[in-house]
PDB file of C-alpha atoms and ligand atoms in Angstrom:
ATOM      1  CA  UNK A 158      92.644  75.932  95.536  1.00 98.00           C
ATOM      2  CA  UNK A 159      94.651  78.277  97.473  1.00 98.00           C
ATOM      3  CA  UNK A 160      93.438  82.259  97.405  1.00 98.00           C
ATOM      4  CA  UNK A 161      95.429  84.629  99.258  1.00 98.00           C
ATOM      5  CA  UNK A 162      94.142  88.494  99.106  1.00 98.00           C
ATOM      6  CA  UNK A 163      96.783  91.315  98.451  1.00 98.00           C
ATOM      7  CA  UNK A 164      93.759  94.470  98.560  1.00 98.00           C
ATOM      8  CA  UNK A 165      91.259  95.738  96.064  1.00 98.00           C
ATOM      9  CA  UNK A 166      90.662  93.535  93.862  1.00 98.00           C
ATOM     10  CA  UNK A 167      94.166  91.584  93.844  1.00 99.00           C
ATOM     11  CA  UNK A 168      94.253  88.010  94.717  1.00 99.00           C
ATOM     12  CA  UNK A 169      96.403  84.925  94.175  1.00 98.00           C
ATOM     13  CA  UNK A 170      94.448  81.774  93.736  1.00 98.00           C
ATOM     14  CA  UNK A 171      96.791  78.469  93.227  1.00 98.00           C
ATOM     15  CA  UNK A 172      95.432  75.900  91.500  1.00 98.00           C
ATOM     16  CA  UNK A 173      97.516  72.275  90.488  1.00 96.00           C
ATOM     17  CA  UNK A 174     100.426  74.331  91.483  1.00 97.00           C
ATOM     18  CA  UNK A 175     100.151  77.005  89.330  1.00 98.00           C
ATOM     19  CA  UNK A 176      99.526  80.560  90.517  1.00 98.00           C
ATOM     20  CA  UNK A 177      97.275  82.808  88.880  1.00 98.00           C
ATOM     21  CA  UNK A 178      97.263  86.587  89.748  1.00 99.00           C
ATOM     22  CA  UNK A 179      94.352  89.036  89.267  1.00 99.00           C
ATOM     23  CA  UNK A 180      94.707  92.674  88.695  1.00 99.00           C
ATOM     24  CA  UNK A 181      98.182  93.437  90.720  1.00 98.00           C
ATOM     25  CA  UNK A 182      97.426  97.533  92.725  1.00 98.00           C
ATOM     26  CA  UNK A 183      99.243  96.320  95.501  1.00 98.00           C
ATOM     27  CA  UNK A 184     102.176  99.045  95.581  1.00 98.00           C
ATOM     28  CA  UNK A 185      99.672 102.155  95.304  1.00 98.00           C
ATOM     29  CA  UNK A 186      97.608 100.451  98.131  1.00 98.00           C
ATOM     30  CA  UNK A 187      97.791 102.126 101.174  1.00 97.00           C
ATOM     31  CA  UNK A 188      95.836  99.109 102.558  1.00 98.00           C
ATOM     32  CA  UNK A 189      98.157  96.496 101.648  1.00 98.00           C
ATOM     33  CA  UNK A 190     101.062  98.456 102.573  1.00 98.00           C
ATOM     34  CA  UNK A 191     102.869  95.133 104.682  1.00 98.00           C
ATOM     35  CA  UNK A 192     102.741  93.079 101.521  1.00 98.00           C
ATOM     36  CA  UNK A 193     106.147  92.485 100.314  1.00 98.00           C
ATOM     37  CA  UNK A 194     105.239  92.611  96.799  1.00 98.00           C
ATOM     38  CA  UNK A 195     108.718  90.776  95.693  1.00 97.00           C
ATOM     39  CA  UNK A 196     107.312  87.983  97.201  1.00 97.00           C
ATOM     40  CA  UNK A 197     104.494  87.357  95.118  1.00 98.00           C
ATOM     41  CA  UNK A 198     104.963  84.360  93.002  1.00 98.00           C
ATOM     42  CA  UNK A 199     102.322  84.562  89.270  1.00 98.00           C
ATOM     43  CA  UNK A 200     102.806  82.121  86.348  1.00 98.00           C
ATOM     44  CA  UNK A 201      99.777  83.850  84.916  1.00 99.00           C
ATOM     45  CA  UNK A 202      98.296  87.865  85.336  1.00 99.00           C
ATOM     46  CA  UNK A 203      94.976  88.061  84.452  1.00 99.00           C
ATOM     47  CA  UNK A 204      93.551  91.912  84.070  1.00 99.00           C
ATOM     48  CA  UNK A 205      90.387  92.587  83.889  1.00 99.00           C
ATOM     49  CA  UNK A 206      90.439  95.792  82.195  1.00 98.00           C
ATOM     50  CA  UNK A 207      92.740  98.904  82.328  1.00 98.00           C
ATOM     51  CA  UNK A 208      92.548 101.116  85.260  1.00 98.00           C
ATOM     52  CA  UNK A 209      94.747 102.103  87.514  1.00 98.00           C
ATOM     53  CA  UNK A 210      93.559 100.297  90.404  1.00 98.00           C
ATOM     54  CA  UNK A 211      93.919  96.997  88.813  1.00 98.00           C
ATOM     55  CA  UNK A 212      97.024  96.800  86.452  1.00 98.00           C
ATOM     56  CA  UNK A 213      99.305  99.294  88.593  1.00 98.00           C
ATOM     57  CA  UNK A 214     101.656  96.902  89.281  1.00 98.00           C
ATOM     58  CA  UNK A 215     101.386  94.690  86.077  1.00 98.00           C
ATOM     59  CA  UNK A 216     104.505  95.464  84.209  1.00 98.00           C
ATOM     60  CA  UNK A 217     106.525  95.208  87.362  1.00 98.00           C
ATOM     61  CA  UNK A 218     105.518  91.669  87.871  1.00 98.00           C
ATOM     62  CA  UNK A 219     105.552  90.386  84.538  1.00 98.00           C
ATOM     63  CA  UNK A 220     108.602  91.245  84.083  1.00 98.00           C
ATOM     64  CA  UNK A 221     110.176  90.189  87.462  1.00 98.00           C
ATOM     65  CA  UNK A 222     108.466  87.014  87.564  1.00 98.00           C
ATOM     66  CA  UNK A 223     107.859  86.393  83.276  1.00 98.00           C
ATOM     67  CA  UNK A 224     104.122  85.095  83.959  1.00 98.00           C
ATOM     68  CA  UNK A 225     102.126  84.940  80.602  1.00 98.00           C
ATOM     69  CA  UNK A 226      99.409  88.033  80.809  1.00 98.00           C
ATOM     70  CA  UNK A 227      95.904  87.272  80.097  1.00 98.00           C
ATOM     71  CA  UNK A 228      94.340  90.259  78.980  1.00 98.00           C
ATOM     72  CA  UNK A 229      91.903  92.417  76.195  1.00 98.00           C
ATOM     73  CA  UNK A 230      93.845  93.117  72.848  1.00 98.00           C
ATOM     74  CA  UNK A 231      94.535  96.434  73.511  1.00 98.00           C
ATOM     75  CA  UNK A 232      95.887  95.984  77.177  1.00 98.00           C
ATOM     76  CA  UNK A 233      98.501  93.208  75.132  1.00 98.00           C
ATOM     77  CA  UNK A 234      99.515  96.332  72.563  1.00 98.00           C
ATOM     78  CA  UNK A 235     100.183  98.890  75.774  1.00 98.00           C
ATOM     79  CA  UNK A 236     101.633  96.403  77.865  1.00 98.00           C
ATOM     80  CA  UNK A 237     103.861  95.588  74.976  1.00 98.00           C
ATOM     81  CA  UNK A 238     104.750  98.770  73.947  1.00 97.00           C
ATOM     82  CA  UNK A 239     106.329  99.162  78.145  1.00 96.00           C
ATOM     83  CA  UNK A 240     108.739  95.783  77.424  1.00 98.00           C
ATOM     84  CA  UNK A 241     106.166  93.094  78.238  1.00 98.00           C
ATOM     85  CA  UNK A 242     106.814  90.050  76.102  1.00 98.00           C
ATOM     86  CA  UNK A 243     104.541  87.156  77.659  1.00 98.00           C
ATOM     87  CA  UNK A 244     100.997  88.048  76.828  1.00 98.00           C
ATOM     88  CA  UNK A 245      98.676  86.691  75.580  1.00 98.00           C
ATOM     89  CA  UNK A 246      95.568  88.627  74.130  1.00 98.00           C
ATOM     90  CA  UNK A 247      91.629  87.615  74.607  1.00 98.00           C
ATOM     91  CA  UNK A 248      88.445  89.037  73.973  1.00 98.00           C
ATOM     92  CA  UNK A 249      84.969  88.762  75.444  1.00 98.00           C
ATOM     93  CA  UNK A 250      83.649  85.273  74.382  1.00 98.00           C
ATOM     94  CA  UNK A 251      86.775  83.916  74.118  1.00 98.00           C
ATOM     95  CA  UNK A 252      88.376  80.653  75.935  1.00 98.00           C
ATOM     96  CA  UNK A 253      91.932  79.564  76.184  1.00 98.00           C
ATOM     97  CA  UNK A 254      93.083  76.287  77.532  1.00 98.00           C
ATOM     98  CA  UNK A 255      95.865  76.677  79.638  1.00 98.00           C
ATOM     99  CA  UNK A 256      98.089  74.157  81.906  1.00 97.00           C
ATOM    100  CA  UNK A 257      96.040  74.440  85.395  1.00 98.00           C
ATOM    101  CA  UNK A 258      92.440  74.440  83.220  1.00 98.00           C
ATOM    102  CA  UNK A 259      90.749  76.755  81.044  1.00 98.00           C
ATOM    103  CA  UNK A 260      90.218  80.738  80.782  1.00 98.00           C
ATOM    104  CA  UNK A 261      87.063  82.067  79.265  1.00 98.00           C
ATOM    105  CA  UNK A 262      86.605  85.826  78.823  1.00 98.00           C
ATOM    106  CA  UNK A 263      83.108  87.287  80.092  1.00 98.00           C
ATOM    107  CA  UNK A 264      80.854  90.538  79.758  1.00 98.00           C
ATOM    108  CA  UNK A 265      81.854  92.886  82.410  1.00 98.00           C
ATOM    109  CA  UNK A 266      79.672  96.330  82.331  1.00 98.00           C
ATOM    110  CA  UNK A 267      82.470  98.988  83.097  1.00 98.00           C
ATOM    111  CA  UNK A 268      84.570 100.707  80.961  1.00 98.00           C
ATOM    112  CA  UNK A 269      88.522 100.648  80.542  1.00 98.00           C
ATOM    113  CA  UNK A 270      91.018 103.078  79.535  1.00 98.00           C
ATOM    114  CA  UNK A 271      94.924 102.975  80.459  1.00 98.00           C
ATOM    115  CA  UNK A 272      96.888 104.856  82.401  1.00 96.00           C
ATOM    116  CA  UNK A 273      97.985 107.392  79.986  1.00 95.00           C
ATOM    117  CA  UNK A 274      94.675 107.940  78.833  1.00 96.00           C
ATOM    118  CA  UNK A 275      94.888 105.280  75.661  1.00 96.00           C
ATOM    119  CA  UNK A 276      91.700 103.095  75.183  1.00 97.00           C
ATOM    120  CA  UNK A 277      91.435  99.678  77.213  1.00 98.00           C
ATOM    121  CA  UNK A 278      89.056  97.510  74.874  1.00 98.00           C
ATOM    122  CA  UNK A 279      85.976  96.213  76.551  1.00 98.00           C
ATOM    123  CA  UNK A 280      85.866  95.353  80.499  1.00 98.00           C
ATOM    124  CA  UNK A 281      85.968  91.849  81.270  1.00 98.00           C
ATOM    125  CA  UNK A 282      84.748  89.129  84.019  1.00 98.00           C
ATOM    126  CA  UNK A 283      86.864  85.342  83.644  1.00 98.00           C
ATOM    127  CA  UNK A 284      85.432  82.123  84.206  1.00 98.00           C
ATOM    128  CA  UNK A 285      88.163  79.903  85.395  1.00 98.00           C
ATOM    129  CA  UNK A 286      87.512  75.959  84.740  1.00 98.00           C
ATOM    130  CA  UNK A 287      90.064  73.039  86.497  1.00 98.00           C
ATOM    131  CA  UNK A 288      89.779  69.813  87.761  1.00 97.00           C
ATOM    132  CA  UNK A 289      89.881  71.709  91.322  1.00 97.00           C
ATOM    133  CA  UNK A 290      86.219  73.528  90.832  1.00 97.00           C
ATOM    134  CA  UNK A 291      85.427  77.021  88.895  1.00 98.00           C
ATOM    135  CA  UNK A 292      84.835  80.156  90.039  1.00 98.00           C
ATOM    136  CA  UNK A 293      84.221  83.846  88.599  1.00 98.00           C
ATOM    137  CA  UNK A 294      86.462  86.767  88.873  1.00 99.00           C
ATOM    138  CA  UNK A 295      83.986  89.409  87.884  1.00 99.00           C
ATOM    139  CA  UNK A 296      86.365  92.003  87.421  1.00 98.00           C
ATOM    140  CA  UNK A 297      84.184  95.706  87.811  1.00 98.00           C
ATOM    141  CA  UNK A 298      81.270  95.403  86.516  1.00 98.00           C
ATOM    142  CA  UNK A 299      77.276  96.544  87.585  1.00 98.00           C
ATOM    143  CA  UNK A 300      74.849  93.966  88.000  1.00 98.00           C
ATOM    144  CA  UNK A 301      73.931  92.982  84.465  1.00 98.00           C
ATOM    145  CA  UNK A 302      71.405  90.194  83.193  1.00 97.00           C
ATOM    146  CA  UNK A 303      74.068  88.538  81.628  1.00 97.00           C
ATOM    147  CA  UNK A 304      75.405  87.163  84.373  1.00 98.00           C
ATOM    148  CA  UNK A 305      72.871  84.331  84.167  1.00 98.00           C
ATOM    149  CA  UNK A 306      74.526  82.869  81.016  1.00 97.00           C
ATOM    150  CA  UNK A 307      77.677  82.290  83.241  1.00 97.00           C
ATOM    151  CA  UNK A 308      74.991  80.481  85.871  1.00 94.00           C
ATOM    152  CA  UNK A 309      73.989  77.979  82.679  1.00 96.00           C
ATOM    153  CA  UNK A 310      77.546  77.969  81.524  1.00 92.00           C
ATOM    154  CA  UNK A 311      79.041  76.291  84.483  1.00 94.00           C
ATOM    155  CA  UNK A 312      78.824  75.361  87.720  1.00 97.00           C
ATOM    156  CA  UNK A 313      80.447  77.928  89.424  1.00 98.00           C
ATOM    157  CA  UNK A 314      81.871  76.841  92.845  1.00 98.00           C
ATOM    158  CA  UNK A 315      82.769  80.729  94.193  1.00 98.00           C
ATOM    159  CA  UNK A 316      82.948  83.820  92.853  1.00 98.00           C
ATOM    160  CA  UNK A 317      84.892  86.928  93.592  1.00 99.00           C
ATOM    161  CA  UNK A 318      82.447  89.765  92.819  1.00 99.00           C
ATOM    162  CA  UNK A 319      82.539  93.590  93.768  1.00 99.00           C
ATOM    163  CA  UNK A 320      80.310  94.958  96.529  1.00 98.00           C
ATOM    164  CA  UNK A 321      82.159  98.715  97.063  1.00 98.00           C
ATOM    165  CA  UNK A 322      79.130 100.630  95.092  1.00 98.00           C
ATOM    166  CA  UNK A 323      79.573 103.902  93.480  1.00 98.00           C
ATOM    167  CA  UNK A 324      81.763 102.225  90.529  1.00 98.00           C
ATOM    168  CA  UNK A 325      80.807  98.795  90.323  1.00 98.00           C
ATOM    169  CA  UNK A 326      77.538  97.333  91.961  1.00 98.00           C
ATOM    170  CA  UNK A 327      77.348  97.147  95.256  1.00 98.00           C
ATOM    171  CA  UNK A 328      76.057  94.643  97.794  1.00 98.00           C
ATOM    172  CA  UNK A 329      72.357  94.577  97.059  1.00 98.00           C
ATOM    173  CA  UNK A 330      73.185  94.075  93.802  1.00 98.00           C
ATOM    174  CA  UNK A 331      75.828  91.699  94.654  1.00 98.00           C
ATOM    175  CA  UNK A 332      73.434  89.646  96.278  1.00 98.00           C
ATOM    176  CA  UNK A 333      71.282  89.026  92.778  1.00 98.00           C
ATOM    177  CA  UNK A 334      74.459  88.623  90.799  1.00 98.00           C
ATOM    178  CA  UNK A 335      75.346  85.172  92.982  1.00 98.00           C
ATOM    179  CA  UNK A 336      71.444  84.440  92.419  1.00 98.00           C
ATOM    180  CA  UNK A 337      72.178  85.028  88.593  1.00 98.00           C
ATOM    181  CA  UNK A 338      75.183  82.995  88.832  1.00 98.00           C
ATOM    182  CA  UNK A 339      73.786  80.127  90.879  1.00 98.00           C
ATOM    183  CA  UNK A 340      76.737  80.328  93.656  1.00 98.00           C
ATOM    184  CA  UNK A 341      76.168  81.265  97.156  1.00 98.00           C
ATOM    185  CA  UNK A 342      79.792  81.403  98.191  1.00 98.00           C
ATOM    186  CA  UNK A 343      80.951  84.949  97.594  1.00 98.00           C
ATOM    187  CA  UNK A 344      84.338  86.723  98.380  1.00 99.00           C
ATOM    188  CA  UNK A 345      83.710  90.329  97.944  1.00 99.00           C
ATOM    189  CA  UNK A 346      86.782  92.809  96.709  1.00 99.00           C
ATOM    190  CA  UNK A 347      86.619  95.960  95.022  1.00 98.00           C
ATOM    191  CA  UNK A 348      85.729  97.697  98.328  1.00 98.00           C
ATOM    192  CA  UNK A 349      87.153 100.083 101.386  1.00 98.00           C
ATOM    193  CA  UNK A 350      90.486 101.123  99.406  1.00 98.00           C
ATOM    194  CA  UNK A 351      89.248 105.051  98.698  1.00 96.00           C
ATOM    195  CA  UNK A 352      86.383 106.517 100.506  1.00 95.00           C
ATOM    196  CA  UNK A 353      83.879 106.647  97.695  1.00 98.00           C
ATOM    197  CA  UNK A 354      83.300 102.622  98.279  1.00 98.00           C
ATOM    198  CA  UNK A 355      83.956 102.312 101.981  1.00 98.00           C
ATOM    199  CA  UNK A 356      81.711  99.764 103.238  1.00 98.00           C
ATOM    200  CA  UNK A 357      80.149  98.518 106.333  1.00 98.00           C
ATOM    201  CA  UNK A 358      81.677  94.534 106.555  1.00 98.00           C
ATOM    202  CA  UNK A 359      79.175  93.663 109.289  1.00 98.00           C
ATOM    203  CA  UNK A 360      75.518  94.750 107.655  1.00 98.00           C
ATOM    204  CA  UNK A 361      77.008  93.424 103.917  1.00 98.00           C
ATOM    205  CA  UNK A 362      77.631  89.936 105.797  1.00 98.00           C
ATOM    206  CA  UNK A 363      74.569  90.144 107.325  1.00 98.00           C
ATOM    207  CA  UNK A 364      72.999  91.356 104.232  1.00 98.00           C
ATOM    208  CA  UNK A 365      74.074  88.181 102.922  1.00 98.00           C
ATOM    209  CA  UNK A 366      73.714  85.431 105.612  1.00 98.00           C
ATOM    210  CA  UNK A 367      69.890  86.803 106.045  1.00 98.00           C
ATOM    211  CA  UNK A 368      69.955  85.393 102.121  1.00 97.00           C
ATOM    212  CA  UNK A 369      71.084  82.231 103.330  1.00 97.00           C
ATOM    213  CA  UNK A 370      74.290  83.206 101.636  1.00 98.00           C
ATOM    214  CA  UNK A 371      77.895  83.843 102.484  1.00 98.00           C
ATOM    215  CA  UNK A 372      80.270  86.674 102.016  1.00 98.00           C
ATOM    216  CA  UNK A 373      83.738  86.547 102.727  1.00 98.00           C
ATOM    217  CA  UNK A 374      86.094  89.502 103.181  1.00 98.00           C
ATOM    218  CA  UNK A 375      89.642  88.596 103.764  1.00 98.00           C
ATOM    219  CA  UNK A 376      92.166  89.882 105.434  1.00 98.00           C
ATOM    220  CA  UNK A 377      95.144  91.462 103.227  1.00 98.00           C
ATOM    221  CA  UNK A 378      97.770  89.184 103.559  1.00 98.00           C
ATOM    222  CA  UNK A 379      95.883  86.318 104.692  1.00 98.00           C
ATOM    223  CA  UNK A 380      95.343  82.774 102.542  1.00 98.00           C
ATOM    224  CA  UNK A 381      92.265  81.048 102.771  1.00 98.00           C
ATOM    225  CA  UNK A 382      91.525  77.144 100.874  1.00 98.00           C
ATOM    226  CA  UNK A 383      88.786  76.062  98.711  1.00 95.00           C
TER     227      UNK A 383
HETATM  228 NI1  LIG B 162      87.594 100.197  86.919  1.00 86.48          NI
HETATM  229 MN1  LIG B 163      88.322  99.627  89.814  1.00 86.48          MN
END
């Protein structure tokens, strides 16, 4: 698998030559300001749940690029209501089988409401399943117990989980969520991008290699392999 980091919580990850998206702020993004967002190639947009800072960009790209949006109901009735015509709706719970391997919708504690102030539906985490390995796209969430099903669901490979604090969990808490989900491999997002969840890279990594763990930040703009 191919993951390449556009800020926040936006990455690519390519897997069996498909490219899967996860909640596009990448305009908005002061941070990822020398990402040439016409570039970006998605068959799918997955968003975790409604805010600004992770579906800024979503109608943009679906509709330059026509990627089928994976997404709560009400995200699909909003997104449809702004000309989006490739989406297809989940809830928590939920799996879909798709073309690069499977989708399933997880608890996420958070909460979601659009843009213009309409309701979200529930927050979500994704499991993503393919012959190339799993991971977890947490999405925002706190630390929650639940995240131990997801440890006893699957074999999770890596997981991109939120360590900024203030709105979703931070490291410490970051730290039990890979011991709840079994995976030592972590690539952390949701941080730096306002000031409320400015972090310090060097004592999180450290935080985590003292754990015998491993915490990757990446570079906007840069593509790493797994
Ligand atoms: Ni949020
Ligand atoms: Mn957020």
């Amino acid at each position: 698998m191919k993951i390449t980091y556009y800020g926040h919580s936006c990455f690519g990850v390519e897997i069996k030559g498909k490219h899967l998206l996860f909640d596009p702020f990448i305009s908005p993004n002061e941070l990822a300001k020398n990402i040439d967002i016409k570039t970006i190639k998605a068959d799918y947009i997955l968003i975790s749940h409604g805010h600004e800072d992770h579906i800024a960009d979503a109608v943009s790209l679906a509709k330059r690029t026509g990627a089928k949006v994976i997404c709560t109901y009400e995200i699909y009735v909003w997104l449809s209501k702004q000309g989006v015509e490739n989406i297809h709706p989940m809830n928590i719970g939920g799996k879909v089988k798709l073309d690069f391997g499977n989708v399933k919708c997880v608890n996420a504690v958070h909460s979601s409401s659009l843009p213009d102030g309409s309701y979200g539906g529930n927050p979500m985490g994704f499991v993503v399943e393919s012959e190339e390995g799993n991971f977890y796209y947490a999405g925002d969430t706190a630390l929650t117990y639940d995240m131990k099903l997801i440890g006893e669901y699957r074999q999770i490979n890596f997981a991109f989980l939120p360590i900024g604090d203030n709105f979703t969990m931070g490291t410490e808490n970051a730290m039990l969520a890979s011991d709840f989900i079994n995976c030592d491999d972590i690539i952390g997002m949701h941080y730096d991008t306002f000031g409320y969840i400015k972090i310090d890279h060097n004592e999180s990594q450290n935080k985590f290699k003292r754990s015998g763990k491993s915490l990757t930040l990446m570079q906007i703009g840069e593509t790493i392999t797994k």
